Coordinates of C-alpha atoms and ligand atoms in Angstrom, one line a residue:
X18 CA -13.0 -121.4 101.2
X19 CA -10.6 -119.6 103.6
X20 CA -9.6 -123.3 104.6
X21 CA -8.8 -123.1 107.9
X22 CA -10.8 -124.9 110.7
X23 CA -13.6 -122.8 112.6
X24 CA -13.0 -123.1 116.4
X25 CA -16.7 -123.5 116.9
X26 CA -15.6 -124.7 120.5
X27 CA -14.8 -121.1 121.3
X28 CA -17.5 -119.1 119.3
X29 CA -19.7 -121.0 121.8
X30 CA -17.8 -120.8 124.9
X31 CA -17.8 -117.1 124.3
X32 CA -21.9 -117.1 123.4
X33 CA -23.6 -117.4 126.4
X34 CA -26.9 -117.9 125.3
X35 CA -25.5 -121.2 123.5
X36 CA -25.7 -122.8 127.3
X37 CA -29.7 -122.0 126.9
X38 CA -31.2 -122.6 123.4
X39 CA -30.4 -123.8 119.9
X40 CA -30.6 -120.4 118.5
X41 CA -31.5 -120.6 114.9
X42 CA -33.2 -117.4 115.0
X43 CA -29.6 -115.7 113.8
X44 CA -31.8 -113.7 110.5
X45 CA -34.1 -112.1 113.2
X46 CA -31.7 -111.4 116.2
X47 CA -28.2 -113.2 116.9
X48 CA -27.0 -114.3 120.3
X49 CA -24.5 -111.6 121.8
X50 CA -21.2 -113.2 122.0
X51 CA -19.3 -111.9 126.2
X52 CA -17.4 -109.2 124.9
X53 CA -20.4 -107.3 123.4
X54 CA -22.7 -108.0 126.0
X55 CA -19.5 -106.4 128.6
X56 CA -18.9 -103.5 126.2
X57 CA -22.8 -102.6 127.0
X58 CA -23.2 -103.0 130.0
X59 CA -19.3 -101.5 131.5
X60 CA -20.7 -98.7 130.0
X61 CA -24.1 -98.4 131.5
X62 CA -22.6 -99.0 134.6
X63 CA -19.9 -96.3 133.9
X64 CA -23.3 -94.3 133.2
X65 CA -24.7 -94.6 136.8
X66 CA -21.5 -94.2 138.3
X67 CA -20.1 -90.9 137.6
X68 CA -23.5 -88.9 134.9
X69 CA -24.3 -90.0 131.0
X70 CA -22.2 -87.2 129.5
X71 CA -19.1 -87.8 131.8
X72 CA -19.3 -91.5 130.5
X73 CA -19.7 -90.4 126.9
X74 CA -16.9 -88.2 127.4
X75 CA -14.2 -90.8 129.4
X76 CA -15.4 -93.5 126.5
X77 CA -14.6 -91.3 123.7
X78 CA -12.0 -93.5 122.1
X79 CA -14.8 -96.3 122.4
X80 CA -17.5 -94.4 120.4
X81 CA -14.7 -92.5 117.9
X82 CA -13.6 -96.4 117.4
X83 CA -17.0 -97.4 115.9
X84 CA -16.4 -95.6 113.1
X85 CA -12.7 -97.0 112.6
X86 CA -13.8 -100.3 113.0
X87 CA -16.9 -100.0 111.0
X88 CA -15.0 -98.4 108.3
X89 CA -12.5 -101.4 108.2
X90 CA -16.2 -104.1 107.7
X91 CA -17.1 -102.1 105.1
X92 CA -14.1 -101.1 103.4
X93 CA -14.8 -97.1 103.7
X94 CA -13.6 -93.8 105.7
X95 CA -14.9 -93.1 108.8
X96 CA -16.1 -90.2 108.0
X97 CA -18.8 -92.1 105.4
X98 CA -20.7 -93.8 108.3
X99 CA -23.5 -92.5 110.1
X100 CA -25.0 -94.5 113.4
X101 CA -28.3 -95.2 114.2
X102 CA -30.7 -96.9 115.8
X103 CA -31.8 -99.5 113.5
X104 CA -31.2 -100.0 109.9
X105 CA -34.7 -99.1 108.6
X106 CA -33.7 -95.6 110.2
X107 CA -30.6 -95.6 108.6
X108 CA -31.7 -97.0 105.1
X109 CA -35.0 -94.2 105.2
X110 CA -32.6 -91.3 105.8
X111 CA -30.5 -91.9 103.2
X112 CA -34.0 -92.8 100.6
X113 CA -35.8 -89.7 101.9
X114 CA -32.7 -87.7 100.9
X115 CA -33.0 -88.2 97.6
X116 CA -34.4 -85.2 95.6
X117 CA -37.1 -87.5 93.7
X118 CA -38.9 -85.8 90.8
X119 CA -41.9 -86.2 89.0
X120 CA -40.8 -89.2 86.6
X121 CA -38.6 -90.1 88.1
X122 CA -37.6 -94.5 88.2
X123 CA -37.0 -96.2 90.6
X124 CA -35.3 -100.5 90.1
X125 CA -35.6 -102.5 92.8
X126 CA -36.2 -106.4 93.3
X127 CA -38.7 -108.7 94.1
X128 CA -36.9 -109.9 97.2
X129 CA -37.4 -106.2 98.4
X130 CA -38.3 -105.7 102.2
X131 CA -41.5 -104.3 102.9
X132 CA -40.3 -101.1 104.8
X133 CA -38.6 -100.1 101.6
X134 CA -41.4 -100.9 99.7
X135 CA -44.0 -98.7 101.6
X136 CA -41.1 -95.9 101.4
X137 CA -41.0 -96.5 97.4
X138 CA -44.7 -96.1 97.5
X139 CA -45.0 -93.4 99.5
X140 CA -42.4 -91.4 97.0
X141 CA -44.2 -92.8 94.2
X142 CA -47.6 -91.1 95.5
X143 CA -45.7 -87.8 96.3
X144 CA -43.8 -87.2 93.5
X145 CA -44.8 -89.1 91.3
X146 CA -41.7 -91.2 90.7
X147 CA -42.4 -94.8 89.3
X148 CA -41.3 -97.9 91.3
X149 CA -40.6 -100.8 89.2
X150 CA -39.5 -104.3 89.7
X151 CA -36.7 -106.4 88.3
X152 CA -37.9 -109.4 87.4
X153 CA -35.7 -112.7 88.8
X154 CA -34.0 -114.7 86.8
X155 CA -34.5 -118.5 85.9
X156 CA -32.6 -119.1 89.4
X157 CA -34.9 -116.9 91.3
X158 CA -32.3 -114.0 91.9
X159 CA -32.4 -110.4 90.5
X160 CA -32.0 -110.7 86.4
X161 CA -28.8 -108.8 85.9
X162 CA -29.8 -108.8 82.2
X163 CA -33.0 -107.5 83.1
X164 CA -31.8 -104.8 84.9
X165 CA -29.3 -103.7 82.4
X166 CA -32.4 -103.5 79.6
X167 CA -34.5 -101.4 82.2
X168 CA -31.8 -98.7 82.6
X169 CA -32.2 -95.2 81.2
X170 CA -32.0 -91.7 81.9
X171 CA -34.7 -91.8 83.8
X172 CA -34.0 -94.2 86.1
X173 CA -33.3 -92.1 89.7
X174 CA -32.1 -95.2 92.1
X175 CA -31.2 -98.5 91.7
X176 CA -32.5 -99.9 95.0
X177 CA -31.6 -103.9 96.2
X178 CA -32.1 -105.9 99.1
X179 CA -29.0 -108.0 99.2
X180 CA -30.2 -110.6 101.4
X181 CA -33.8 -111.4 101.9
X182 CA -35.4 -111.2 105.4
X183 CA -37.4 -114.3 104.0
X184 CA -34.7 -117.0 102.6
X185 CA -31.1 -117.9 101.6
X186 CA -31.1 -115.9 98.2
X187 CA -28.0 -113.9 98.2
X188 CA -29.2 -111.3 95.1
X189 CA -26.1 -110.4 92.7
X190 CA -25.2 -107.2 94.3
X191 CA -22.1 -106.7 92.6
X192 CA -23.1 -107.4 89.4
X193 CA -25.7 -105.0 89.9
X194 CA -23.3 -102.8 91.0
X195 CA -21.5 -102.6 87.9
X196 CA -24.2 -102.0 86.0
X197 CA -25.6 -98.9 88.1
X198 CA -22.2 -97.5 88.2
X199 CA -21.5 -97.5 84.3
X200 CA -24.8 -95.6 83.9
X201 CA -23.9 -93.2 86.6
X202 CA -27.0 -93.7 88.7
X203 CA -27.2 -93.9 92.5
X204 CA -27.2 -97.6 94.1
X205 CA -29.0 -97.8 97.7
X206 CA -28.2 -101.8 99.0
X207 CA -29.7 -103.1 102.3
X208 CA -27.2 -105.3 103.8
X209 CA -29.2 -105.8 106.7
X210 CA -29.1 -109.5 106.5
X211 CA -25.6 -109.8 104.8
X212 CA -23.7 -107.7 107.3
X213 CA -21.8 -110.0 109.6
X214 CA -22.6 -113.0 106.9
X215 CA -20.1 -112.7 104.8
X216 CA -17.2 -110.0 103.4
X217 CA -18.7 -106.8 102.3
X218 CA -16.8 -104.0 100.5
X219 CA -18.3 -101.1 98.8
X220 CA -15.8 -100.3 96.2
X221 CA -16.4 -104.3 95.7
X222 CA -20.2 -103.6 95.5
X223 CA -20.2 -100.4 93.7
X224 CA -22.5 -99.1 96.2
X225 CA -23.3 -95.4 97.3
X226 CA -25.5 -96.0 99.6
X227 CA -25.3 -99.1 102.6
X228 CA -27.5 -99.8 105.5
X229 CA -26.9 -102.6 108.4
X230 CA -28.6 -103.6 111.2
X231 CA -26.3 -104.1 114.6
X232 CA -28.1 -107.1 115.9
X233 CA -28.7 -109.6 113.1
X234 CA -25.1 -111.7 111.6
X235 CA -23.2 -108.7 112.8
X236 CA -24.4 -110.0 116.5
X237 CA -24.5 -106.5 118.2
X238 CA -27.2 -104.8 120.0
X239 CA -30.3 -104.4 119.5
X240 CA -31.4 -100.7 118.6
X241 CA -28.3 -100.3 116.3
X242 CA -27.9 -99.5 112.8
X243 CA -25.0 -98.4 110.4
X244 CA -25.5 -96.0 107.1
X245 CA -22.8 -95.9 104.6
X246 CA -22.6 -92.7 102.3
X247 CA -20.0 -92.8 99.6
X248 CA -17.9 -89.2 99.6
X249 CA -18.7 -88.0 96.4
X250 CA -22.4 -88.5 96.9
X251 CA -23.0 -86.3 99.9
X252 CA -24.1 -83.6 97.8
X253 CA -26.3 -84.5 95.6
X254 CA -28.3 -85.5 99.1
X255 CA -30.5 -83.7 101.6
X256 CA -31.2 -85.0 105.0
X257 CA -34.7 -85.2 105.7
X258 CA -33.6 -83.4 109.2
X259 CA -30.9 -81.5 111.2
X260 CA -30.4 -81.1 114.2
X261 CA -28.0 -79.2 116.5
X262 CA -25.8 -82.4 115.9
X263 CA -25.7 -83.0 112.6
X264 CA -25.6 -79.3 111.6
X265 CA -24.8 -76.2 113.3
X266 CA -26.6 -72.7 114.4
X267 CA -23.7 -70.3 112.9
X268 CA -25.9 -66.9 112.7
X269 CA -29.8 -66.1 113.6
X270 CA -31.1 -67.2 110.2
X271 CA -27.6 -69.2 109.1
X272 CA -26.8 -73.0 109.5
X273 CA -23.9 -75.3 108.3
X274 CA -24.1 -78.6 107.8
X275 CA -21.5 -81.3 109.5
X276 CA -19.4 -82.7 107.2
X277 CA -19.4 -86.1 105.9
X278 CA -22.0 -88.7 106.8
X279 CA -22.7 -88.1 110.8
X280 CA -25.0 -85.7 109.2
X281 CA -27.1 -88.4 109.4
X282 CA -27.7 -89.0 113.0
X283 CA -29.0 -87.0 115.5
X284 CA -27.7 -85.7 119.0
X285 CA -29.0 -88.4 121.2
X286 CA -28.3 -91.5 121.1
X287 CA -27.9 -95.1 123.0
X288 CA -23.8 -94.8 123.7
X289 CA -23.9 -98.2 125.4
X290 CA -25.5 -99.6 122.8
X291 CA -23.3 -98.1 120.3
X292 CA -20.6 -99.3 122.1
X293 CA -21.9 -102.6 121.6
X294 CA -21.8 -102.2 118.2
X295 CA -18.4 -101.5 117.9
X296 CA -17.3 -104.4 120.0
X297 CA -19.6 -106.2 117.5
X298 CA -17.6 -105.4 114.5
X299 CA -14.5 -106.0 116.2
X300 CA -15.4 -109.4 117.2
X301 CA -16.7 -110.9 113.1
X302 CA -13.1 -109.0 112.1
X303 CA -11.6 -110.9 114.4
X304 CA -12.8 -114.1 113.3
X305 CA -13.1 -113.1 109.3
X306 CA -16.3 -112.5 107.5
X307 CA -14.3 -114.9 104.9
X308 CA -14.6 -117.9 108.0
X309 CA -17.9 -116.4 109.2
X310 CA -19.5 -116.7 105.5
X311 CA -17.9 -120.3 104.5
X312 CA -18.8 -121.7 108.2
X313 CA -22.5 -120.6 108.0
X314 CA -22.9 -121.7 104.5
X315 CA -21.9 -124.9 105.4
X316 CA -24.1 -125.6 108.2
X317 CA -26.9 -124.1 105.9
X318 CA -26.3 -126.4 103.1
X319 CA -26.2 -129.3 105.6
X320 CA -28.9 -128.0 106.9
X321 CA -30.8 -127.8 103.7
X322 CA -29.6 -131.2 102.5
X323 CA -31.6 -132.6 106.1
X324 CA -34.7 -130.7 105.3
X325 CA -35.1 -132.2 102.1
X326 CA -34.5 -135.6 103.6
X327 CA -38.1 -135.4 106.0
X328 CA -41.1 -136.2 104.2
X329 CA -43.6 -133.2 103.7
X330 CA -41.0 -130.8 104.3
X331 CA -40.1 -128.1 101.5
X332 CA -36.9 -126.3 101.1
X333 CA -38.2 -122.7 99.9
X334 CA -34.5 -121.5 99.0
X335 CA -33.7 -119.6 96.0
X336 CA -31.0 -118.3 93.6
X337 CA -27.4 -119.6 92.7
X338 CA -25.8 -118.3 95.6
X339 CA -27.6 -119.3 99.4
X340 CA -26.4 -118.1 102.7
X341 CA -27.2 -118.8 106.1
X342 CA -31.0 -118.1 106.1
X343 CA -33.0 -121.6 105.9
X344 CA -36.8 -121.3 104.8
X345 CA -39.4 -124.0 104.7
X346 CA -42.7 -125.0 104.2
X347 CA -44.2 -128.4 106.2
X348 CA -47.2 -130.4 104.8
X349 CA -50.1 -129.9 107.6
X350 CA -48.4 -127.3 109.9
X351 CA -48.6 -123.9 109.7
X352 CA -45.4 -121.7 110.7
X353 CA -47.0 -120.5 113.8
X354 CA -47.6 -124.3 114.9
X355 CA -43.6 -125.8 114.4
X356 CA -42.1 -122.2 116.0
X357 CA -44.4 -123.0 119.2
X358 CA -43.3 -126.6 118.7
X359 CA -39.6 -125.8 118.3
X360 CA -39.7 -123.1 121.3
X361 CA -41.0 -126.0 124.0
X362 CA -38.0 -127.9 123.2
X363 CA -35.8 -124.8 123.5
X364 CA -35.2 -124.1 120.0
X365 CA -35.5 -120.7 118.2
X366 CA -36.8 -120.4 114.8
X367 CA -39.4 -117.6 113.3
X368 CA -41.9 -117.2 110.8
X369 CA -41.9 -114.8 107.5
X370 CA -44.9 -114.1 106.1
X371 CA -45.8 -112.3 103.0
X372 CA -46.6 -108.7 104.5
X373 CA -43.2 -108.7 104.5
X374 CA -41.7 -109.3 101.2
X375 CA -44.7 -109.2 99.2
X376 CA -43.6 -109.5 95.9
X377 CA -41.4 -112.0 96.3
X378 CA -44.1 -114.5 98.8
X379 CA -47.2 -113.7 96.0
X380 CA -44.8 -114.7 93.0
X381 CA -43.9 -117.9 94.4
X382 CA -47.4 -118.5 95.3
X383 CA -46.3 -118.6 99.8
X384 CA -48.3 -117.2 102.6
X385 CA -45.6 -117.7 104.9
X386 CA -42.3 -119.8 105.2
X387 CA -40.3 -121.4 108.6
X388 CA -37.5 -119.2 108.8
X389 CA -34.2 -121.6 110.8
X390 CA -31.0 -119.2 110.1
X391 CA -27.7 -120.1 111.3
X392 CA -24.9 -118.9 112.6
X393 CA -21.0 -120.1 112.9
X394 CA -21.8 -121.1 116.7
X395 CA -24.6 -123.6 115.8
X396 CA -23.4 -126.9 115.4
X397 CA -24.4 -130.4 113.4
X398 CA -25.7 -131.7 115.9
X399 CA -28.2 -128.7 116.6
X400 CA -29.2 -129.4 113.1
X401 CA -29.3 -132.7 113.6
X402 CA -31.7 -132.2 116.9
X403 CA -33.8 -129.6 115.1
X404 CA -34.6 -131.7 111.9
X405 CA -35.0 -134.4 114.6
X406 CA -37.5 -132.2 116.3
X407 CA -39.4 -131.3 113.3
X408 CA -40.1 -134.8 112.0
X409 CA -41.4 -135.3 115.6
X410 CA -43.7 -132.6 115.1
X411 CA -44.7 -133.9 111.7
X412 CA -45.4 -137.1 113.0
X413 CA -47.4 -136.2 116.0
Ligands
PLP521 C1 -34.4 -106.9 109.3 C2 -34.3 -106.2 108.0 C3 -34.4 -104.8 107.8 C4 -34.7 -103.9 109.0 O1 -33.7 -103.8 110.0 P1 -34.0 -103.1 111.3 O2 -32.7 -103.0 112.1 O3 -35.1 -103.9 112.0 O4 -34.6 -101.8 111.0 C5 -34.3 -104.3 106.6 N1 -34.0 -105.1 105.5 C6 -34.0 -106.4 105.6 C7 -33.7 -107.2 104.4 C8 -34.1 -107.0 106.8 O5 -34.1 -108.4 106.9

């Protein structure tokens, strides 16, 4: 605990959205806090005003600053981020660069997110690599011990979902970490639901590979992601495709590739919204992923605590560590039936179903879970209202 009080007062003054809804809705898509939502649209404004590439140009500093400040969440150089427009983009680029062969292993986890699965599958039909899944441990997060007996010389990737899409789990990233870097084999982590959440570093995580979505915790724009490719990786990658950006035409049958990880991207993209995304970042620095991460596991825990106090009501949770995202089953209402519910009373909540971590949903026996994920704007009393809410909807 950092220790010092959160000045929720603010975080909502500066949320506009918080005048509207109870947004618990933060694991699918967080309210923009003022300064975001100006940095995007100043920009497409500038846009209008004086041509797209005149804009681009006058907001250099803006755009070269994403990197900076991206560099600072992540603990990394500039010149080790790429940006992008979401982070399935980000997380496939850096997976389809990998020179798979025939044999090939590949360890993931059973909290793995079903775009990465389909990608593991469709490598596993092409070259025939072998996808295999780390069993959880008696707490229901990734079996470090597991893991450690599964290594061998075959093993390609290590490949881990930090935070579900589907639940509070925080999966032992660090410790897994460790254990791909002593045998030398490459670690791919989507942070897509721990960006923003809480402190991430990837000397810390032991990490080559990162990917992050802008709009989640990290409360950016949507149509933003971030890909983190340690240095001394680079090579032993191959971009799944160049363009004129992220290499260049040097002779009629002769191209170079950029340096560092902007190979990655391409020529277009949404400046405003990438923008955004560096007003993003700037904003959770400026309030501390160490205050973000003990504020929103607080209200979770409260949250949980208040769940597990309404008759018929589940808390679906899982491992030692559990972070911001709040899943539940009800007795005699289906997901679909308490979102609707919830969204007539102007609350936010979603629905995860098992198409989406499959693995994970068929082990623990779960069609689909109520997904309520907070955020360090939501209060006790929203909680209070929502739990309120739902024993409403139980009863009626
Ligand atoms: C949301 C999510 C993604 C995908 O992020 P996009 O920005 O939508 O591409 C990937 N992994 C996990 C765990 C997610 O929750």
């Amino acid at each position: 605990m950092t220790g010092e009080p959160f000045d929720v007062e603010l975080a909502r003054k500066e949320t506009p959205g918080c005048a509207s809804v109870i947004h618990l809705n933060n694991a699918g898509s967080s309210l923009m806090p003022q300064p975001v939502l100006d940095a995007v649209i100043d920009h497409l404004r500038l846009e209008s005003r004086i041509g797209g590439y005149e804009a681009a140009a006058e907001a250099a500093d803006d755009v070269s600053g994403v990197y900076a400040s991206a560099a600072r969440l992540l603990g990394c150089t500039p010149q080790e981020l790429a940006v992008l427009d979401s982070a399935t983009r980000a997380w496939d680029l850096a997976f389809y660069s990998i020179p798979f062969q025939q044999g090939d292993r590949i360890l993931t986890s059973e909290a793995e997110y079903a775009s990465n699965f389909i990608a593991y599958l469709q490598v596993a039909q092409r070259y025939g690599v072998q996808v295999e899944v780390v069993p959880n441990d008696e707490s229901g997060q990734l079996s470090v011990a597991r893991l450690r007996e599964l290594m061998d010389d075959r093993v390609r990737l290590v490949s881990l979902t930090h935070v579900p899409t589907n639940g509070g789990l925080v999966n032992p990233a660090v410790e897994v970490g460790r254990v791909a870097r002593e045998a030398g084999v490459l670690y791919l982590l989507d942070a897509c639901q721990s960006a923003g959440q809480m402190p991430l570093d990837v000397d810390v995580l032991g990490c080559d590979l990162l990917s992050l979505t802008g709009r989640k915790y990290l409360r950016g724009p949507r149509g933003t992601g971030l890909l983190y490719v340690r240095a001394d990786r680079l090579d032993e990658l191959s971009p799944p495709m160049l363009d004129l950006h992220a290499a260049t035409w040097v002779s009629r049958d002769g191209y170079e590739v950029r340096p560092g990880a902007r190979r990655f991207e391409s020529w277009e993209c949404n400046y405003a919204a990438k923008i955004g995304l560096g007003a993003a970042i700037d904003y959770a620095l400026g309030w501390g992923l160490a205050s973000i991460r003990d504020r929103v596991y607080h209200l979770a825990d409260g949250l949980r605590v208040r769940l597990g106090g309404i008759p018929g009501v589940e808390v679906r949770d899982v491992g030692s560590e559990r972070c911001g995202i709040t899943s539940f089953t009800a007795e005699g209402l289906s997901g679909e039936e308490i979102k609707a519910f919830m969204a007539r009373r102007g609350i936010n909540v979603s629905v995860s179903r098992v198409a989406s971590t499959r693995w994970d949903m068929e082990n623990r026996g779960l069609d689909e879970v109520v997904r309520a994920s907070v955020h360090y704007y939501n209060t006790i009393e929203e909680i209070d209202l929502f739990c309120r809410t739902l024993a409403e909807a139980l009863a009626s």
